């Protein structure tokens, strides 16, 4: 065990985490030059294109240190986005140390601080790594001062590297060998292992990534998952060297995988404890919680013939993504679809993009919403995420919405504009910390529904891209909730209904009506587009009618001839308005979802 080191890489988005992992793989010879490609541990095309890590990966790096000893360094890569913070925390529990990557140009950002505290909570040895020292904008001394002031770490332990140029990579490995403690654990104790990730293999079923804390695990063992009490017979154990490498036994302190004929990824819950069925451990590992979706949206196929394809595609995606939830949904305007739950907006975008790319589906999404807690007059409490299920306001005693605590780190010159943005989104200021002469940390309590819409884009635009944002779920707080319905030609379009704060209702209804007016084609009669709360109309736009000039054939003669023709046309339009239907084009639904920035 004393020649094993388990470590993770944590960083703010785009600080060079995946590039550093690539260099470590090359230096330790896990990947040859003919097999290598950029972002080696990112397996999805979307991860490569966007430069983000969505699914964490693991790899064992064999390394002969300068002291001549051979070590096994288990690198547990972590996702970089706030949506996946629970997965990051479980990956860190599996480690004894972490490399905290900081951009030499941008310095310490919001997620750098959040991830650092997450590592501290797990009592990990944190090694600061200053990346991108080759850039003209790099200021290593300033970053070292920030490391000392903001994080309280010794700046002299920081390793200066350029992952892109391959500078200082061996020093990183030496720092891992000398500063990260070897794992503790007793191979003779009952098995206690932590699941930190899992993925689907079409031939072998679910492959579970785990860290063994105590005991040993080998093929033939009957294992039990602590949270759902299911048991399985182990078929294969092994370690990751990019590809899976079977080995006869996984012992205390080691990181590897287990294959046990598990049919669905949902059975393997991240953070769960694995033990032996005939000799279980006494206590599970701490910190396990079920991952709950926070953002909800309905997916409808553009062609109703694609409904079965969408159902199959979601089922296949669910095999690889246990945090995705979905159930059948129906809309009178859009037909049959699915109500899906996500960890955040990035998760929603990734799922939508994968459905469109990998399964060639065209879909319409309803406006994303959060879960609201309602207490009814009869004392019952219900949780709703779908405007269609919102009860009559007469029966509601109290509405509550989720709040988050947001930490925003920004240069001082953008302080005023970011403060205005947060207050405009119903934020409550909690704290201001001056980190140094140029940077400020703002702490705000914000309603999650306001952050969902386009907060992140607006934050980046008002701060010229310099502000960084991280958040934690806080609690449910009392709110004044209203359901806004959109009516087209007097008919309610359920797919466009939305739950909003009462103060925002007029603004959102007016915006939806204006956009629909641009998208709905003109008919032979006037089409009113209305926003309503219950029976009260709060906004209106009208699509004017196409008008045929019925008096064109009248040249001269008595005026009564023209009046007669116009009256006849008026009667026809009135009759048409009673029987005529308005077809809402697909683009109209998408237009309502767009933020103001997209126009």
CSV table of N, CA, C and O in Angstrom, one decimal, residues 265-361:
chain,number,residue,atom,x,y,z
A,265,UNK,N,-27.7,1.1,-14.8
A,265,UNK,CA,-26.8,2.0,-14.1
A,265,UNK,C,-27.5,2.6,-12.8
A,265,UNK,O,-26.9,2.9,-11.8
A,266,UNK,N,-28.9,2.7,-12.9
A,266,UNK,CA,-29.6,3.3,-11.7
A,266,UNK,C,-29.4,2.5,-10.5
A,266,UNK,O,-29.6,3.0,-9.4
A,267,UNK,N,-29.1,1.2,-10.6
A,267,UNK,CA,-28.9,0.4,-9.4
A,267,UNK,C,-27.6,0.8,-8.6
A,267,UNK,O,-27.5,0.5,-7.4
A,268,UNK,N,-26.7,1.3,-9.4
A,268,UNK,CA,-25.4,1.7,-8.8
A,268,UNK,C,-25.5,3.2,-8.5
A,268,UNK,O,-25.4,4.0,-9.4
A,269,UNK,N,-25.7,3.5,-7.2
A,269,UNK,CA,-25.8,4.9,-6.9
A,269,UNK,C,-24.5,5.5,-6.4
A,269,UNK,O,-23.8,4.9,-5.6
A,270,UNK,N,-24.1,6.6,-7.0
A,270,UNK,CA,-22.8,7.3,-6.7
A,270,UNK,C,-22.8,7.6,-5.2
A,270,UNK,O,-23.7,8.2,-4.7
A,271,UNK,N,-21.7,7.2,-4.6
A,271,UNK,CA,-21.5,7.5,-3.1
A,271,UNK,C,-22.0,6.3,-2.3
A,271,UNK,O,-21.8,6.4,-1.0
A,272,UNK,N,-22.6,5.3,-2.9
A,272,UNK,CA,-23.0,4.1,-2.1
A,272,UNK,C,-21.8,3.3,-1.6
A,272,UNK,O,-20.8,3.3,-2.2
A,273,UNK,N,-22.1,2.5,-0.6
A,273,UNK,CA,-21.1,1.6,0.0
A,273,UNK,C,-21.3,0.2,-0.5
A,273,UNK,O,-22.4,-0.3,-0.5
A,274,UNK,N,-20.2,-0.5,-0.9
A,274,UNK,CA,-20.3,-1.9,-1.4
A,274,UNK,C,-19.6,-2.7,-0.3
A,274,UNK,O,-18.5,-2.4,0.2
A,275,UNK,N,-20.3,-3.8,0.1
A,275,UNK,CA,-19.7,-4.7,1.1
A,275,UNK,C,-20.0,-6.2,0.7
A,275,UNK,O,-20.7,-6.4,-0.3
A,276,UNK,N,-19.4,-7.1,1.4
A,276,UNK,CA,-19.7,-8.6,1.1
A,276,UNK,C,-21.0,-9.0,1.8
A,276,UNK,O,-21.3,-8.6,2.9
A,277,UNK,N,-21.8,-9.8,1.1
A,277,UNK,CA,-23.1,-10.2,1.6
A,277,UNK,C,-22.9,-11.1,2.9
A,277,UNK,O,-23.7,-11.0,3.8
A,278,UNK,N,-21.9,-12.0,2.9
A,278,UNK,CA,-21.8,-12.9,4.0
A,278,UNK,C,-20.9,-12.4,5.1
A,278,UNK,O,-20.9,-12.9,6.2
A,279,UNK,N,-20.2,-11.2,4.9
A,279,UNK,CA,-19.4,-10.6,6.0
A,279,UNK,C,-19.4,-9.1,5.8
A,279,UNK,O,-18.5,-8.5,5.4
A,280,UNK,N,-20.6,-8.5,6.1
A,280,UNK,CA,-20.8,-7.1,5.8
A,280,UNK,C,-20.0,-6.2,6.8
A,280,UNK,O,-19.7,-6.6,7.9
A,281,UNK,N,-19.7,-5.0,6.4
A,281,UNK,CA,-19.1,-4.0,7.3
A,281,UNK,C,-20.2,-3.5,8.2
A,281,UNK,O,-21.4,-3.6,7.9
A,282,UNK,N,-19.8,-2.9,9.4
A,282,UNK,CA,-20.8,-2.5,10.4
A,282,UNK,C,-21.5,-1.2,10.0
A,282,UNK,O,-22.7,-1.0,10.2
A,283,UNK,N,-20.7,-0.2,9.4
A,283,UNK,CA,-21.2,1.1,9.0
A,283,UNK,C,-20.9,1.4,7.6
A,283,UNK,O,-19.9,1.1,7.1
A,284,UNK,N,-21.9,2.1,6.9
A,284,UNK,CA,-21.5,2.5,5.5
A,284,UNK,C,-20.7,3.8,5.6
A,284,UNK,O,-20.5,4.4,6.6
A,285,UNK,N,-20.0,4.1,4.5
A,285,UNK,CA,-19.2,5.3,4.4
A,285,UNK,C,-20.2,6.5,4.5
A,285,UNK,O,-21.3,6.5,3.9
A,286,UNK,N,-19.7,7.6,5.1
A,286,UNK,CA,-20.6,8.8,5.3
A,286,UNK,C,-20.7,9.6,4.0
A,286,UNK,O,-19.9,9.5,3.1
A,287,UNK,N,-21.8,10.4,4.0
A,287,UNK,CA,-21.9,11.4,2.9
A,287,UNK,C,-22.8,11.0,1.7
A,287,UNK,O,-23.0,11.7,0.8
A,288,UNK,N,-23.3,9.7,1.8
A,288,UNK,CA,-24.1,9.3,0.6
A,288,UNK,C,-25.5,10.0,0.6
A,288,UNK,O,-26.1,10.2,1.6
A,289,UNK,N,-25.9,10.5,-0.6
A,289,UNK,CA,-27.2,11.0,-0.8
A,289,UNK,C,-27.7,10.7,-2.2
A,289,UNK,O,-26.9,10.6,-3.1
A,290,UNK,N,-29.0,10.6,-2.4
A,290,UNK,CA,-29.5,10.3,-3.7
A,290,UNK,C,-29.5,11.6,-4.5
A,290,UNK,O,-29.8,12.7,-4.0
A,291,UNK,N,-29.0,11.6,-5.7
A,291,UNK,CA,-28.9,12.8,-6.5
A,291,UNK,C,-30.3,13.1,-7.0
A,291,UNK,O,-31.0,12.3,-7.6
A,292,UNK,N,-30.7,14.4,-6.7
A,292,UNK,CA,-32.0,14.8,-7.1
A,292,UNK,C,-32.0,15.8,-8.2
A,292,UNK,O,-31.2,16.8,-8.1
A,293,UNK,N,-32.8,15.7,-9.2
A,293,UNK,CA,-32.9,16.7,-10.3
A,293,UNK,C,-33.4,18.0,-9.7
A,293,UNK,O,-34.2,18.0,-8.8
A,294,UNK,N,-32.9,19.2,-10.3
A,294,UNK,CA,-33.4,20.5,-9.8
A,294,UNK,C,-34.0,21.3,-11.0
A,294,UNK,O,-34.8,22.2,-10.7
A,295,UNK,N,-33.8,20.9,-12.2
A,295,UNK,CA,-34.3,21.6,-13.4
A,295,UNK,C,-35.2,20.6,-14.1
A,295,UNK,O,-34.8,19.5,-14.4
A,296,UNK,N,-36.4,21.1,-14.6
A,296,UNK,CA,-37.3,20.2,-15.3
A,296,UNK,C,-37.8,20.8,-16.6
A,296,UNK,O,-38.0,22.0,-16.6
A,297,UNK,N,-37.9,20.0,-17.6
A,297,UNK,CA,-38.3,20.5,-18.9
A,297,UNK,C,-39.0,19.3,-19.6
A,297,UNK,O,-38.6,18.1,-19.4
A,298,UNK,N,-40.0,19.6,-20.5
A,298,UNK,CA,-40.6,18.5,-21.2
A,298,UNK,C,-40.0,18.5,-22.7
A,298,UNK,O,-39.8,19.5,-23.3
A,299,UNK,N,-39.8,17.3,-23.1
A,299,UNK,CA,-39.3,17.0,-24.5
A,299,UNK,C,-40.4,16.5,-25.3
A,299,UNK,O,-41.0,15.5,-25.0
A,300,UNK,N,-40.7,17.1,-26.5
A,300,UNK,CA,-41.7,16.6,-27.4
A,300,UNK,C,-41.1,16.4,-28.8
A,300,UNK,O,-40.3,17.3,-29.2
A,301,UNK,N,-41.3,15.2,-29.4
A,301,UNK,CA,-40.8,15.1,-30.8
A,301,UNK,C,-41.5,16.0,-31.8
A,301,UNK,O,-42.7,16.2,-31.6
A,302,UNK,N,-40.8,16.6,-32.7
A,302,UNK,CA,-41.4,17.5,-33.7
A,302,UNK,C,-42.4,16.7,-34.5
A,302,UNK,O,-43.5,17.2,-34.8
A,303,UNK,N,-42.1,15.5,-34.9
A,303,UNK,CA,-43.0,14.6,-35.6
A,303,UNK,C,-43.5,13.6,-34.6
A,303,UNK,O,-42.7,12.9,-34.0
A,304,UNK,N,-44.8,13.4,-34.6
A,304,UNK,CA,-45.4,12.4,-33.6
A,304,UNK,C,-44.9,11.0,-33.9
A,304,UNK,O,-45.0,10.2,-33.0
A,305,UNK,N,-44.5,10.8,-35.2
A,305,UNK,CA,-44.0,9.4,-35.5
A,305,UNK,C,-42.7,9.1,-34.8
A,305,UNK,O,-42.3,7.9,-34.7
A,306,UNK,N,-42.0,10.1,-34.3
A,306,UNK,CA,-40.7,9.9,-33.6
A,306,UNK,C,-40.8,9.6,-32.1
A,306,UNK,O,-39.8,9.5,-31.4
A,307,UNK,N,-42.1,9.5,-31.6
A,307,UNK,CA,-42.3,9.3,-30.2
A,307,UNK,C,-41.6,8.0,-29.7
A,307,UNK,O,-40.9,8.1,-28.7
A,308,UNK,N,-41.7,6.9,-30.4
A,308,UNK,CA,-41.1,5.7,-30.0
A,308,UNK,C,-39.6,5.8,-30.0
A,308,UNK,O,-38.9,5.3,-29.1
A,309,UNK,N,-39.0,6.5,-31.0
A,309,UNK,CA,-37.6,6.7,-31.1
A,309,UNK,C,-37.1,7.5,-29.9
A,309,UNK,O,-36.0,7.2,-29.4
A,310,UNK,N,-37.9,8.5,-29.5
A,310,UNK,CA,-37.5,9.4,-28.4
A,310,UNK,C,-37.5,8.5,-27.1
A,310,UNK,O,-36.6,8.6,-26.3
A,311,UNK,N,-38.5,7.7,-27.0
A,311,UNK,CA,-38.6,6.8,-25.8
A,311,UNK,C,-37.4,5.9,-25.7
A,311,UNK,O,-36.7,5.7,-24.6
A,312,UNK,N,-37.0,5.3,-26.8
A,312,UNK,CA,-35.8,4.4,-26.9
A,312,UNK,C,-34.5,5.1,-26.6
A,312,UNK,O,-33.6,4.6,-25.9
A,313,UNK,N,-34.4,6.4,-27.2
A,313,UNK,CA,-33.2,7.1,-27.0
A,313,UNK,C,-33.0,7.5,-25.5
A,313,UNK,O,-31.9,7.4,-25.0
A,314,UNK,N,-34.1,7.9,-24.8
A,314,UNK,CA,-34.0,8.3,-23.4
A,314,UNK,C,-33.6,7.1,-22.6
A,314,UNK,O,-32.8,7.2,-21.6
A,315,UNK,N,-34.2,5.9,-22.9
A,315,UNK,CA,-33.8,4.7,-22.2
A,315,UNK,C,-32.3,4.4,-22.3
A,315,UNK,O,-31.7,4.0,-21.3
A,316,UNK,N,-31.8,4.6,-23.5
A,316,UNK,CA,-30.4,4.3,-23.7
A,316,UNK,C,-29.5,5.3,-23.0
A,316,UNK,O,-28.4,5.0,-22.4
A,317,UNK,N,-29.9,6.6,-23.0
A,317,UNK,CA,-29.2,7.6,-22.3
A,317,UNK,C,-29.2,7.4,-20.8
A,317,UNK,O,-28.2,7.6,-20.1
A,318,UNK,N,-30.3,6.9,-20.3
A,318,UNK,CA,-30.4,6.6,-18.9
A,318,UNK,C,-29.4,5.6,-18.4
A,318,UNK,O,-29.0,5.5,-17.3
A,319,UNK,N,-29.1,4.6,-19.4
A,319,UNK,CA,-28.1,3.6,-19.1
A,319,UNK,C,-26.8,4.2,-18.7
A,319,UNK,O,-26.0,3.7,-17.9
A,320,UNK,N,-26.4,5.3,-19.3
A,320,UNK,CA,-25.1,6.0,-19.1
A,320,UNK,C,-25.2,7.1,-18.1
A,320,UNK,O,-24.2,7.6,-17.7
A,321,UNK,N,-26.4,7.5,-17.8
A,321,UNK,CA,-26.5,8.7,-17.0
A,321,UNK,C,-27.6,8.5,-15.9
A,321,UNK,O,-28.8,8.8,-16.2
A,322,UNK,N,-27.2,8.1,-14.7
A,322,UNK,CA,-28.2,7.7,-13.7
A,322,UNK,C,-28.9,8.9,-13.1
A,322,UNK,O,-30.0,8.8,-12.6
A,323,UNK,N,-28.4,10.1,-13.3
A,323,UNK,CA,-29.0,11.3,-12.7
A,323,UNK,C,-30.1,11.9,-13.6
A,323,UNK,O,-30.9,12.7,-13.2
A,324,UNK,N,-30.3,11.3,-14.8
A,324,UNK,CA,-31.4,11.8,-15.7
A,324,UNK,C,-32.7,11.0,-15.3
A,324,UNK,O,-32.7,9.8,-15.1
A,325,UNK,N,-33.8,11.8,-15.0
A,325,UNK,CA,-35.0,11.1,-14.7
A,325,UNK,C,-36.1,11.6,-15.8
A,325,UNK,O,-36.0,12.7,-16.3
A,326,UNK,N,-37.0,10.7,-16.1
A,326,UNK,CA,-38.0,11.1,-17.1
A,326,UNK,C,-39.3,10.3,-16.9
A,326,UNK,O,-39.3,9.2,-16.3
A,327,UNK,N,-40.4,10.9,-17.2
A,327,UNK,CA,-41.7,10.2,-17.2
A,327,UNK,C,-42.6,10.7,-18.3
A,327,UNK,O,-42.3,11.8,-18.9
A,328,UNK,N,-43.6,9.9,-18.7
A,328,UNK,CA,-44.5,10.3,-19.8
A,328,UNK,C,-45.2,11.6,-19.5
A,328,UNK,O,-45.6,11.8,-18.4
A,329,UNK,N,-45.4,12.4,-20.6
A,329,UNK,CA,-46.1,13.6,-20.5
A,329,UNK,C,-47.0,13.8,-21.7
A,329,UNK,O,-46.7,13.2,-22.7
A,330,UNK,N,-48.0,14.6,-21.6
A,330,UNK,CA,-48.9,14.9,-22.7
A,330,UNK,C,-49.3,16.4,-22.8
A,330,UNK,O,-49.6,17.0,-21.8
A,331,UNK,N,-49.3,16.9,-24.0
A,331,UNK,CA,-49.7,18.3,-24.2
A,331,UNK,C,-50.7,18.3,-25.3
A,331,UNK,O,-50.5,17.7,-26.3
A,332,UNK,N,-51.8,19.1,-25.2
A,332,UNK,CA,-52.8,19.2,-26.3
A,332,UNK,C,-52.2,19.8,-27.5
A,332,UNK,O,-52.6,19.5,-28.6
A,333,UNK,N,-51.2,20.7,-27.3
A,333,UNK,CA,-50.6,21.4,-28.4
A,333,UNK,C,-49.6,20.6,-29.1
A,333,UNK,O,-49.4,20.6,-30.3
A,334,UNK,N,-48.8,19.8,-28.3
A,334,UNK,CA,-47.6,19.2,-28.9
A,334,UNK,C,-47.7,17.6,-28.9
A,334,UNK,O,-46.8,17.0,-29.3
A,335,UNK,N,-48.8,17.1,-28.3
A,335,UNK,CA,-48.9,15.6,-28.3
A,335,UNK,C,-48.2,15.0,-27.2
A,335,UNK,O,-48.0,15.5,-26.1
A,336,UNK,N,-47.7,13.7,-27.4
A,336,UNK,CA,-47.1,12.9,-26.4
A,336,UNK,C,-45.6,13.3,-26.3
A,336,UNK,O,-44.9,13.5,-27.3
A,337,UNK,N,-45.1,13.3,-25.1
A,337,UNK,CA,-43.6,13.5,-24.9
A,337,UNK,C,-43.2,13.0,-23.5
A,337,UNK,O,-43.8,12.1,-23.0
A,338,UNK,N,-42.1,13.6,-23.0
A,338,UNK,CA,-41.6,13.1,-21.7
A,338,UNK,C,-41.2,14.3,-20.9
A,338,UNK,O,-40.6,15.3,-21.4
A,339,UNK,N,-41.5,14.3,-19.6
A,339,UNK,CA,-41.1,15.3,-18.6
A,339,UNK,C,-39.8,14.8,-18.0
A,339,UNK,O,-39.7,13.7,-17.4
A,340,UNK,N,-38.7,15.6,-18.2
A,340,UNK,CA,-37.4,15.1,-17.8
A,340,UNK,C,-36.8,16.0,-16.7
A,340,UNK,O,-37.1,17.2,-16.7
A,341,UNK,N,-36.0,15.4,-15.8
A,341,UNK,CA,-35.4,16.1,-14.7
A,341,UNK,C,-33.9,16.1,-14.9
A,341,UNK,O,-33.3,15.1,-15.3
A,342,UNK,N,-33.2,17.2,-14.6
A,342,UNK,CA,-31.8,17.4,-14.8
A,342,UNK,C,-31.1,18.0,-13.6
A,342,UNK,O,-31.8,18.6,-12.8
A,343,UNK,N,-29.8,17.9,-13.5
A,343,UNK,CA,-29.0,18.4,-12.4
A,343,UNK,C,-28.8,19.9,-12.5
A,343,UNK,O,-28.5,20.6,-11.6
A,344,UNK,N,-29.0,20.4,-13.7
A,344,UNK,CA,-28.8,21.9,-14.0
A,344,UNK,C,-29.0,22.1,-15.5
A,344,UNK,O,-29.2,21.2,-16.3
A,345,UNK,N,-28.8,23.4,-15.9
A,345,UNK,CA,-29.0,23.8,-17.3
A,345,UNK,C,-28.0,23.2,-18.2
A,345,UNK,O,-28.3,22.8,-19.3
A,346,UNK,N,-26.7,23.0,-17.7
A,346,UNK,CA,-25.7,22.4,-18.6
A,346,UNK,C,-26.1,21.0,-18.8
A,346,UNK,O,-26.0,20.5,-20.0
A,347,UNK,N,-26.5,20.3,-17.8
A,347,UNK,CA,-26.9,18.9,-17.9
A,347,UNK,C,-28.1,18.8,-19.0
A,347,UNK,O,-28.1,17.9,-19.8
A,348,UNK,N,-29.0,19.7,-18.9
A,348,UNK,CA,-30.1,19.7,-19.9
A,348,UNK,C,-29.6,19.9,-21.3
A,348,UNK,O,-30.0,19.2,-22.2
A,349,UNK,N,-28.7,20.9,-21.5
A,349,UNK,CA,-28.1,21.1,-22.8
A,349,UNK,C,-27.4,19.9,-23.4
A,349,UNK,O,-27.5,19.6,-24.5
A,350,UNK,N,-26.6,19.2,-22.5
A,350,UNK,CA,-25.9,18.1,-22.9
A,350,UNK,C,-26.8,16.9,-23.3
A,350,UNK,O,-26.6,16.3,-24.4
A,351,UNK,N,-27.9,16.7,-22.5
A,351,UNK,CA,-28.8,15.6,-22.9
A,351,UNK,C,-29.5,16.0,-24.2
A,351,UNK,O,-29.6,15.1,-25.1
A,352,UNK,N,-29.9,17.2,-24.4
A,352,UNK,CA,-30.6,17.6,-25.6
A,352,UNK,C,-29.7,17.4,-26.8
A,352,UNK,O,-30.1,16.9,-27.9
A,353,UNK,N,-28.4,17.8,-26.7
A,353,UNK,CA,-27.5,17.7,-27.8
A,353,UNK,C,-27.2,16.3,-28.1
A,353,UNK,O,-27.1,15.9,-29.3
A,354,UNK,N,-27.1,15.4,-27.1
A,354,UNK,CA,-26.8,14.0,-27.3
A,354,UNK,C,-28.0,13.3,-28.1
A,354,UNK,O,-27.8,12.5,-28.9
A,355,UNK,N,-29.2,13.7,-27.7
A,355,UNK,CA,-30.4,13.2,-28.3
A,355,UNK,C,-30.4,13.6,-29.8
A,355,UNK,O,-30.8,12.8,-30.7
A,356,UNK,N,-30.1,14.8,-30.1
A,356,UNK,CA,-30.1,15.3,-31.5
A,356,UNK,C,-29.0,14.7,-32.3
A,356,UNK,O,-29.2,14.3,-33.5
A,357,UNK,N,-27.8,14.5,-31.7
A,357,UNK,CA,-26.6,14.0,-32.5
A,357,UNK,C,-26.6,12.5,-32.6
A,357,UNK,O,-26.6,12.0,-33.7
A,358,UNK,N,-26.7,11.9,-31.4
A,358,UNK,CA,-26.5,10.4,-31.4
A,358,UNK,C,-27.7,9.7,-31.9
A,358,UNK,O,-27.6,8.5,-32.4
A,359,UNK,N,-28.9,10.3,-31.7
A,359,UNK,CA,-30.1,9.5,-32.1
A,359,UNK,C,-30.9,10.2,-33.3
A,359,UNK,O,-32.0,9.8,-33.6
A,360,UNK,N,-30.3,11.4,-33.8
A,360,UNK,CA,-30.9,12.1,-34.9
A,360,UNK,C,-32.3,12.4,-34.7
A,360,UNK,O,-33.2,12.2,-35.6
A,361,UNK,N,-32.6,13.0,-33.5
A,361,UNK,CA,-34.0,13.4,-33.2
A,361,UNK,C,-34.2,14.9,-33.3
A,361,UNK,O,-33.2,15.6,-32.9
